[in-house]
Short mmCIF file of C-alpha atoms and ligand atoms in Angstrom, two decimals:
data_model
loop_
_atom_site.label_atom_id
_atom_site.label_comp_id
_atom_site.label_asym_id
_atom_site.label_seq_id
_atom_site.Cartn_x
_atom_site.Cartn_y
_atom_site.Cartn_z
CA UNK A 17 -7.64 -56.73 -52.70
CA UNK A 18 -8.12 -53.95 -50.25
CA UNK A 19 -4.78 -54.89 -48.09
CA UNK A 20 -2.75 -54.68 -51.62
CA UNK A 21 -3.84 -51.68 -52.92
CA UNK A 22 -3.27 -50.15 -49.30
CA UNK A 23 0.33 -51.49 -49.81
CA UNK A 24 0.71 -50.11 -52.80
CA UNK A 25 -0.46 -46.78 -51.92
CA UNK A 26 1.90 -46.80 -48.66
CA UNK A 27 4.76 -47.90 -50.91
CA UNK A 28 4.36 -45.08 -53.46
CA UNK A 29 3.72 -42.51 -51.26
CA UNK A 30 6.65 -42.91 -48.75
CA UNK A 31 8.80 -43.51 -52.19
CA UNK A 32 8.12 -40.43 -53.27
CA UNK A 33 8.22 -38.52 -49.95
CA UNK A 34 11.98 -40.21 -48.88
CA UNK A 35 13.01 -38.97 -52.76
CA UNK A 36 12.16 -35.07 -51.82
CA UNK A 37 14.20 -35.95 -48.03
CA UNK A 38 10.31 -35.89 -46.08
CA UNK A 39 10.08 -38.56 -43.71
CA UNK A 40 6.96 -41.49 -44.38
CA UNK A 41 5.30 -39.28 -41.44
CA UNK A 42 5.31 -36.12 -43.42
CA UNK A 43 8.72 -35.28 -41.08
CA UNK A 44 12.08 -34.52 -42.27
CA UNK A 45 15.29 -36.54 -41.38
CA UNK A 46 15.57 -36.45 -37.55
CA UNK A 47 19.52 -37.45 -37.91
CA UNK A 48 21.36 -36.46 -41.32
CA UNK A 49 24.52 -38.46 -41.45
CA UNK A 50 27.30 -38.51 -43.50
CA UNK A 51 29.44 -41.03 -44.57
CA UNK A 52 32.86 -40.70 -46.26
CA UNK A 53 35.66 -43.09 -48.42
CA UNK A 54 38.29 -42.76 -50.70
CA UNK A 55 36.82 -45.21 -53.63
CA UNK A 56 35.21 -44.41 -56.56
CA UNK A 57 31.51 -44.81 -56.73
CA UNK A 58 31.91 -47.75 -58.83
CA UNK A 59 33.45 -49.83 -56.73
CA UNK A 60 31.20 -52.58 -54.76
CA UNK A 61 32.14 -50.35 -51.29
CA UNK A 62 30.14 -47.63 -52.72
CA UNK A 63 26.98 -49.67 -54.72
CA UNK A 64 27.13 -51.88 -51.24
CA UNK A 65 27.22 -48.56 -49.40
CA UNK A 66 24.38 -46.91 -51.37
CA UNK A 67 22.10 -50.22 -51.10
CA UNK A 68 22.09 -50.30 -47.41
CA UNK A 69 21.87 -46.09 -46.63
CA UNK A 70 18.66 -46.88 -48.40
CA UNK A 71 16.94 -49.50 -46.85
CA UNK A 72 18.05 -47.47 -43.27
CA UNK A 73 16.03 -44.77 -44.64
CA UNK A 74 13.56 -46.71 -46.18
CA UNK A 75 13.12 -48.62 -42.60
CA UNK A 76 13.26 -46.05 -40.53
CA UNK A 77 10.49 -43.94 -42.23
CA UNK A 78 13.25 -41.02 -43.41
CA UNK A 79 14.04 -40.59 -39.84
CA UNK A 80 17.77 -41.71 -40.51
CA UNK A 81 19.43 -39.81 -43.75
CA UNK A 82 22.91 -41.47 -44.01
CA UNK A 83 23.92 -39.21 -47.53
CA UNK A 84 26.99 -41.07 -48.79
CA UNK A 85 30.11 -38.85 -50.03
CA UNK A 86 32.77 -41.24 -52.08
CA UNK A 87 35.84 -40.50 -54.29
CA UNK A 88 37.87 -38.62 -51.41
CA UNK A 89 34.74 -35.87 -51.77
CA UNK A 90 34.76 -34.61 -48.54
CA UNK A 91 39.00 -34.62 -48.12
CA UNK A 92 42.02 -37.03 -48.29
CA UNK A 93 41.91 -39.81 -45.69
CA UNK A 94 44.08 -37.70 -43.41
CA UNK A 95 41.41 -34.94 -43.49
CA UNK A 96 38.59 -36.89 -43.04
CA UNK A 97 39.83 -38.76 -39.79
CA UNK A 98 40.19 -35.51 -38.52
CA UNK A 99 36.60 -34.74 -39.36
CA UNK A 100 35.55 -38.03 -38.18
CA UNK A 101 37.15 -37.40 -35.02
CA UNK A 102 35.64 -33.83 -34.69
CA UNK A 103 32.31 -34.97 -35.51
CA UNK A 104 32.04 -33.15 -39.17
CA UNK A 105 31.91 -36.30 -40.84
CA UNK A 106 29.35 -39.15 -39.28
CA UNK A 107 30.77 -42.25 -41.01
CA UNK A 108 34.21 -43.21 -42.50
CA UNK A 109 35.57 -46.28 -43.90
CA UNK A 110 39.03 -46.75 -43.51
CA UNK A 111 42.20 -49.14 -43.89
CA UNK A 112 43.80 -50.46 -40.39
CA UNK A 113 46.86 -49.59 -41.31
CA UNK A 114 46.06 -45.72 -41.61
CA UNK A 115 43.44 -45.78 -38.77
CA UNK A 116 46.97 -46.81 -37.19
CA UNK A 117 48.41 -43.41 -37.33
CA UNK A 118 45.51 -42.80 -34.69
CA UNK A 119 45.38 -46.42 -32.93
CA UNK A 120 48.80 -47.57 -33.20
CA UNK A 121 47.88 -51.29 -33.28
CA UNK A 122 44.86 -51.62 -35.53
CA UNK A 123 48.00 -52.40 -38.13
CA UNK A 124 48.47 -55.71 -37.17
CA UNK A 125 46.08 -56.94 -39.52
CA UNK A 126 48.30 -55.33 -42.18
CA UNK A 127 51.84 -57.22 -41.22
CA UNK A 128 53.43 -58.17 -45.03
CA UNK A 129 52.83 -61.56 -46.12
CA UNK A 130 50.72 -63.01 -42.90
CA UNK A 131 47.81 -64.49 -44.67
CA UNK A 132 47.85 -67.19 -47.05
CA UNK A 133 44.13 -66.89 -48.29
CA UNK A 134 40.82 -65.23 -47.63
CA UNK A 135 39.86 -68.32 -44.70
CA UNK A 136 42.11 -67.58 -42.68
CA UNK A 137 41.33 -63.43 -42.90
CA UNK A 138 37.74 -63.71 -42.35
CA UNK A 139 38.25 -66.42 -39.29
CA UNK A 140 40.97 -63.53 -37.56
CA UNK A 141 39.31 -60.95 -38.18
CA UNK A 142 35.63 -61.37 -37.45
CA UNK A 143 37.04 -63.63 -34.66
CA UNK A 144 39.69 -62.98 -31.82
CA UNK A 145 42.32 -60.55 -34.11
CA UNK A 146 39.30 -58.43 -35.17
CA UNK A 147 37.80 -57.91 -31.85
CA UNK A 148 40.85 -56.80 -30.42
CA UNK A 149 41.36 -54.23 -32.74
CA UNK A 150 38.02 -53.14 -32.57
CA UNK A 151 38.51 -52.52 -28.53
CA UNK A 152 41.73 -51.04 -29.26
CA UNK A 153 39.59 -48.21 -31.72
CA UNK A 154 36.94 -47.98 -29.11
CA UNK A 155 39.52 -46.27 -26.95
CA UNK A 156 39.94 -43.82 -29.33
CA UNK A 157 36.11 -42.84 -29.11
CA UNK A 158 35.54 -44.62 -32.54
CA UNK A 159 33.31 -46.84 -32.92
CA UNK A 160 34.19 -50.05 -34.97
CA UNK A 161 31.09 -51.92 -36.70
CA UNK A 162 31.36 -55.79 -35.78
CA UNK A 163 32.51 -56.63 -40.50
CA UNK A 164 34.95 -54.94 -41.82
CA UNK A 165 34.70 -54.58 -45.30
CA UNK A 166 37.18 -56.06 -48.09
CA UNK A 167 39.83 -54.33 -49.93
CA UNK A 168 41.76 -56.98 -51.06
CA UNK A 169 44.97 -58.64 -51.24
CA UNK A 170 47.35 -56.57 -52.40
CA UNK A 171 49.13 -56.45 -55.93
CA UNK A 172 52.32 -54.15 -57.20
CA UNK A 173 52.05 -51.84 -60.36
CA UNK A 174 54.33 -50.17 -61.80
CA UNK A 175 54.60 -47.91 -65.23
CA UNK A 176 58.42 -49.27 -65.84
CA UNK A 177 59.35 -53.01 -65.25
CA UNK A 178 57.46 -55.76 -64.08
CA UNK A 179 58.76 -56.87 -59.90
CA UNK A 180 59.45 -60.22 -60.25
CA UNK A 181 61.31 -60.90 -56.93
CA UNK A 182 62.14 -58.55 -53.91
CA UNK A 183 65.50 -57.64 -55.78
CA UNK A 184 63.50 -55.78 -58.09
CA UNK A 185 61.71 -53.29 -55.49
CA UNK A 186 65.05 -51.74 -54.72
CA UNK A 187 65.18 -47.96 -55.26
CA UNK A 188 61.67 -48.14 -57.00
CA UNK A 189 59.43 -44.97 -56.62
CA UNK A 190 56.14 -46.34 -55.27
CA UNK A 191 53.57 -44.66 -53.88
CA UNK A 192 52.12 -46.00 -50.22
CA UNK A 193 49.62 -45.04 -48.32
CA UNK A 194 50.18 -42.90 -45.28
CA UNK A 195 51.20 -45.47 -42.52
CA UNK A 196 54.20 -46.58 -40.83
CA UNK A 197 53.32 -49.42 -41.78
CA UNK A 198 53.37 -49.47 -45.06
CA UNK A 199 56.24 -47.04 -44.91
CA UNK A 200 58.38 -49.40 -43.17
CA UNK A 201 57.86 -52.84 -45.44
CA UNK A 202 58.59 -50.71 -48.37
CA UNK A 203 61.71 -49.50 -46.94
CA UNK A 204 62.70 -52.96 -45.92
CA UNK A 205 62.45 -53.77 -49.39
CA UNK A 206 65.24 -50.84 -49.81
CA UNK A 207 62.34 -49.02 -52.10
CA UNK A 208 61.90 -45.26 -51.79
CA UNK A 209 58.06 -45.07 -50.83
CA UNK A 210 56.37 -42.18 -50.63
CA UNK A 211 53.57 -41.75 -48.27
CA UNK A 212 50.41 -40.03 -50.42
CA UNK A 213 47.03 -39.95 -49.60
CA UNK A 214 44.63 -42.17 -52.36
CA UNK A 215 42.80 -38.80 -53.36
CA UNK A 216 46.55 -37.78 -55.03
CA UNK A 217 47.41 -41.37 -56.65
CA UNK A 218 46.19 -41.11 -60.12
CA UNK A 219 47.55 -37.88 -60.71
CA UNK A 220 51.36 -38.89 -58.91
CA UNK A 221 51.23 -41.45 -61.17
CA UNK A 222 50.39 -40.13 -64.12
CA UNK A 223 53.16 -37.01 -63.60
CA UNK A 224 55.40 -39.99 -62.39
CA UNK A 225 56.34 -38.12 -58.96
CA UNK A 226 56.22 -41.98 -58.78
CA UNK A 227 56.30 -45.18 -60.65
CA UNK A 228 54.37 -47.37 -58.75
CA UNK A 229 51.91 -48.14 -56.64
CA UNK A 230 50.02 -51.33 -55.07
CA UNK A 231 46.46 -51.89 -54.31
CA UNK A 232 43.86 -54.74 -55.05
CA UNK A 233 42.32 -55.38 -58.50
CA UNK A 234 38.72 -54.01 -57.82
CA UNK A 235 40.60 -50.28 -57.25
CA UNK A 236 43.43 -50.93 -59.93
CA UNK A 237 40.05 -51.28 -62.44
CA UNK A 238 37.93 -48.95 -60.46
CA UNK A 239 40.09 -46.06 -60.06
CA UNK A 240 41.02 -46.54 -63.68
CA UNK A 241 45.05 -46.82 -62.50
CA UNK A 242 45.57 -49.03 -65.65
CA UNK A 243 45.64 -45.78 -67.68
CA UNK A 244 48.63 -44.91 -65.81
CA UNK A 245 50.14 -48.09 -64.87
CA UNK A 246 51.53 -51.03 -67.04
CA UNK A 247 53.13 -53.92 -65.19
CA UNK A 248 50.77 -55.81 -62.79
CA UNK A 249 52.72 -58.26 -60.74
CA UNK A 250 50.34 -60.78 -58.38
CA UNK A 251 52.44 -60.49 -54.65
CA UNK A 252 49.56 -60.78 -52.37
CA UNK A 253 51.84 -58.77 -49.96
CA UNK A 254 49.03 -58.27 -47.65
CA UNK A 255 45.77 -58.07 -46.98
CA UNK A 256 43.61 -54.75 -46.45
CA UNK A 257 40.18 -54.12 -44.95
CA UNK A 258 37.71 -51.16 -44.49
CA UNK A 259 36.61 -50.77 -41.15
CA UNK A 260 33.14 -48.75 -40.78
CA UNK A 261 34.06 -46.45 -38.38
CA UNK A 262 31.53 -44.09 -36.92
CA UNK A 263 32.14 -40.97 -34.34
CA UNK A 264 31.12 -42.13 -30.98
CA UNK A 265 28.79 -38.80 -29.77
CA UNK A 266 27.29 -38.87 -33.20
CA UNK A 267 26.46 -42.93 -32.62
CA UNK A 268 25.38 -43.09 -29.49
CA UNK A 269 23.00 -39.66 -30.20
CA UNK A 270 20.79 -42.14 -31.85
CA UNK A 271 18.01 -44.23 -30.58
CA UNK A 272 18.35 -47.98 -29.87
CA UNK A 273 16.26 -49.00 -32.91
CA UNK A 274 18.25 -46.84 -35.40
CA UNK A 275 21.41 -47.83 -34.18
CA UNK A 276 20.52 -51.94 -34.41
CA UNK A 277 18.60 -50.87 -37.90
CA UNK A 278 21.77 -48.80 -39.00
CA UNK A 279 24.16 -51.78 -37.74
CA UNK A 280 22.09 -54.69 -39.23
CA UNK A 281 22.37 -53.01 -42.78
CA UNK A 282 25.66 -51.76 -42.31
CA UNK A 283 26.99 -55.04 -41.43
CA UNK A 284 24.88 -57.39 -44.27
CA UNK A 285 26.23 -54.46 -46.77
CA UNK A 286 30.13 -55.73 -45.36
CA UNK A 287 29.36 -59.61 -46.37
CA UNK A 288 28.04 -58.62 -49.91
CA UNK A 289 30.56 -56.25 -50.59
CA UNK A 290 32.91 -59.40 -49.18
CA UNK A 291 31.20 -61.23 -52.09
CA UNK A 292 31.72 -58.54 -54.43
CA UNK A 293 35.30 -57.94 -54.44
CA UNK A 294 36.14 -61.51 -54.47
CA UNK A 295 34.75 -62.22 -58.07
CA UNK A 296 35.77 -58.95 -58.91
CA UNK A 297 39.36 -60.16 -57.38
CA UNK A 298 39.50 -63.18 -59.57
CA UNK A 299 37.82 -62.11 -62.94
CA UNK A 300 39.52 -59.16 -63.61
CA UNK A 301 42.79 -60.29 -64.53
CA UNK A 302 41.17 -60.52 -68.48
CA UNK A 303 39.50 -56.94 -68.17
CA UNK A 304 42.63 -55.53 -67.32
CA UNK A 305 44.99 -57.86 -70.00
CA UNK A 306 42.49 -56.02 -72.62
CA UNK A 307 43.37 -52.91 -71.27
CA UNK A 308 47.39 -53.11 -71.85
CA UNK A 309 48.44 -54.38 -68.52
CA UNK A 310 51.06 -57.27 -68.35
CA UNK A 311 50.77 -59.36 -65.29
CA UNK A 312 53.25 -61.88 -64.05
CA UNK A 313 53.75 -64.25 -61.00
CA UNK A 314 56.00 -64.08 -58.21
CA UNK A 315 57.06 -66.43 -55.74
CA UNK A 316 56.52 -65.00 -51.50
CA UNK A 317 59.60 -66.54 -50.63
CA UNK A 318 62.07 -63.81 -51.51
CA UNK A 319 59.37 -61.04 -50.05
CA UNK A 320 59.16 -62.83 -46.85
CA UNK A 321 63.04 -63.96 -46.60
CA UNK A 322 64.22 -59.79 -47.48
CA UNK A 323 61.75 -58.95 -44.75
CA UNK A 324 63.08 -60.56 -42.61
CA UNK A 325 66.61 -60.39 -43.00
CA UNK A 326 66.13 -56.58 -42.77
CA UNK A 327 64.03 -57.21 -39.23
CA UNK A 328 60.86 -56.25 -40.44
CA UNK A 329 58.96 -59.00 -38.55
CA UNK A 330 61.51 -58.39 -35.21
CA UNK A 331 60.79 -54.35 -35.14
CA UNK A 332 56.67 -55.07 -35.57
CA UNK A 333 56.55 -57.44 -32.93
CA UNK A 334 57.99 -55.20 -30.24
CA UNK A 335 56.13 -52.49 -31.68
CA UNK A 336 52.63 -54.26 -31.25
CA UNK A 337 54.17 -55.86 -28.31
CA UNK A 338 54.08 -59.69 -27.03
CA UNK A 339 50.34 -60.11 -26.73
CA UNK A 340 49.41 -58.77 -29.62
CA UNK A 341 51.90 -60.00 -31.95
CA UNK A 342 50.59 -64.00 -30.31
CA UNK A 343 46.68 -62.72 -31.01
CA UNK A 344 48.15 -62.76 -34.91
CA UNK A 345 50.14 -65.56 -35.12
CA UNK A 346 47.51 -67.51 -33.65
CA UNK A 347 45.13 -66.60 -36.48
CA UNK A 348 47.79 -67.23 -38.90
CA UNK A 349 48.70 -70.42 -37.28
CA UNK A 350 52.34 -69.91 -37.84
CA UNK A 351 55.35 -68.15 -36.45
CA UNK A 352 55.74 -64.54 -38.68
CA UNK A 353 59.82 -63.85 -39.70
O1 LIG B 411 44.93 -45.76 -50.37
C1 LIG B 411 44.82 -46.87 -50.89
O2 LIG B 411 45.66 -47.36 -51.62
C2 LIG B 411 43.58 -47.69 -50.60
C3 LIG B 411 42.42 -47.14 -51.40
O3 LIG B 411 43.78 -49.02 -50.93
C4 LIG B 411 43.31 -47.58 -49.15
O4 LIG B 411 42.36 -47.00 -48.72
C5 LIG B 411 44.30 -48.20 -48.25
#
């Protein structure tokens, strides 16, 4: 009886005392962190996110204090991988394909229309694809946690007509994010992309400075983007990620046990979010029918053939170069364009 009323008592008090930021040793937070993304706080990133800054505190007796600061809070992606870079901001969580406006060839991941299905992402890119990106960020004094975290495949919306082949995406207005990347598939598709930062999209939308965008289902429901979007059409042109980036002086300032206590969370937060997004992925086709959207199929084939008729595939592989254009077909197990 003693030991679990003792356990009780510990549990309460160091409850109480994390709640008013005092560490289970009467202490305050030795490291106050901050960690930054672009999704609303609704979205599994975020609920994931909040889960596991807790048990870090929690295990660490308050001496770690990761605050998390979603919805674009802190500044546009643009802004915050400056402050990421500078130090400002501890933590960020952020596509490849815009980290690749820093690292050039953390994109690869991103190439239009490489992955059939979720197996085959999750074998690249916690295998041999993943950990050459994550050397390739290292280099840039970022450091890359070992799971990156799901965004999803990718879907087109649009407030005018629904895209039912690659015909249609000619001269549309849609919003990408800022990338070459994405900036260069659109194009190929003879679309007029605009590059704006997800902080901006609801409200570009809604004016119509464009008419479409793309993005996964968990954000298209999340960010609410069915209030300003009616046509959903299922593409699948790629596949996006989250990786947990962190700035290297700010990393390696803590102790050994943080870091592995940070890292185990951090990384067992990536798998359920994994989880999350999936279900989300594939149930909310309904949620959003019952909000006005109209969905339709399409067909890869005349995505993949326009891409690479218009050299898409060509100019990316001696962009990335030989090696690294082989690291991604192996994972793919197929020759891209
Ligand atoms: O900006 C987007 O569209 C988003 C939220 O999917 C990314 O972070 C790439």
């Amino acid at each position: 009886m003693g030991v679990s009323r003792r356990t009780v008592l510990v549990g309460s008090v160091s409850a109480a005392m994390l709640g008013s930021g005092v560490g289970a040793r009467g202490q305050t937070a030795q490291f106050t962190y901050k960690y930054a993304n672009n999704l609303p706080a609704t979205h599994p990133m975020n609920i994931r996110a909040q889960e596991a800054v807790a048990k870090i505190k929690l295990e660490s007796g308050g001496r770690l204090d990761i605050q998390v600061f979603p919805n674009n809070q802190l500044g546009s992606d643009t802004d915050v991988l400056s402050q990421l870079r500078s130090g400002g901001v501890e933590f960020f969580t952020l596509s490849p394909l815009i980290l690749s406006t820093l690292v050039p060839n953390a994109s690869v991941s991103g190439i239009g229309f490489a992955f059939p299905n979720y197996d085959l992402v999750w074998k690249a890119i916690d295998g041999e694809l993943g950990a050459y990106v994550r050397g390739q960020i290292a280099k840039a004094n970022i450091i890359a946690l070992d799971k990156i975290w799901d965004n999803g495949f990718r879907q087109i919306t649009t407030s005018t007509k629904p895209i039912q082949t690659a015909a249609d995406l000619k001269g549309l207005k849609i919003r990408v994010p800022v990338s070459p990347l994405w900036t260069s598939m659109f194009k190929a598709f003879e679309a007029a992309p605009a590059s704006i930062n997800f902080a901006e999209v609801y409200t570009a939308l809604q004016t119509k400075i464009v008419d479409g965008q793309e993005n996964p289902l968990a954000i298209i429901s999340t960010a609410k983007l069915f209030e300003v979007q009616k046509y959903l059409s299922v593409t699948n042109h790629m596949w996006d990620g989250f990786w947990f980036l962190a700035n290297r002086r700010a990393w390696e300032r803590l102790p050994d046990d943080l870091r592995a206590l940070a890292t185990k969370h951090i990384n067992e937060a990536a798998m359920n979010e994994r989880a999350d997004v999936a279900k989300l992925n594939a149930s909310l086709r309904d949620e959003l029918t019952s909000k006005g959207m109209v969905f339709n199929e399409t067909k890869p084939d005349s995505f993949r053939e326009t891409l690479t008729k218009a050299g898409f595939y060509d100019e990316w592989k001696k962009k990335y170069g030989e090696e690294t254009w082989a690291i991604l077909e192996k994972a793919v197990g197929a020759k891209l364009g």
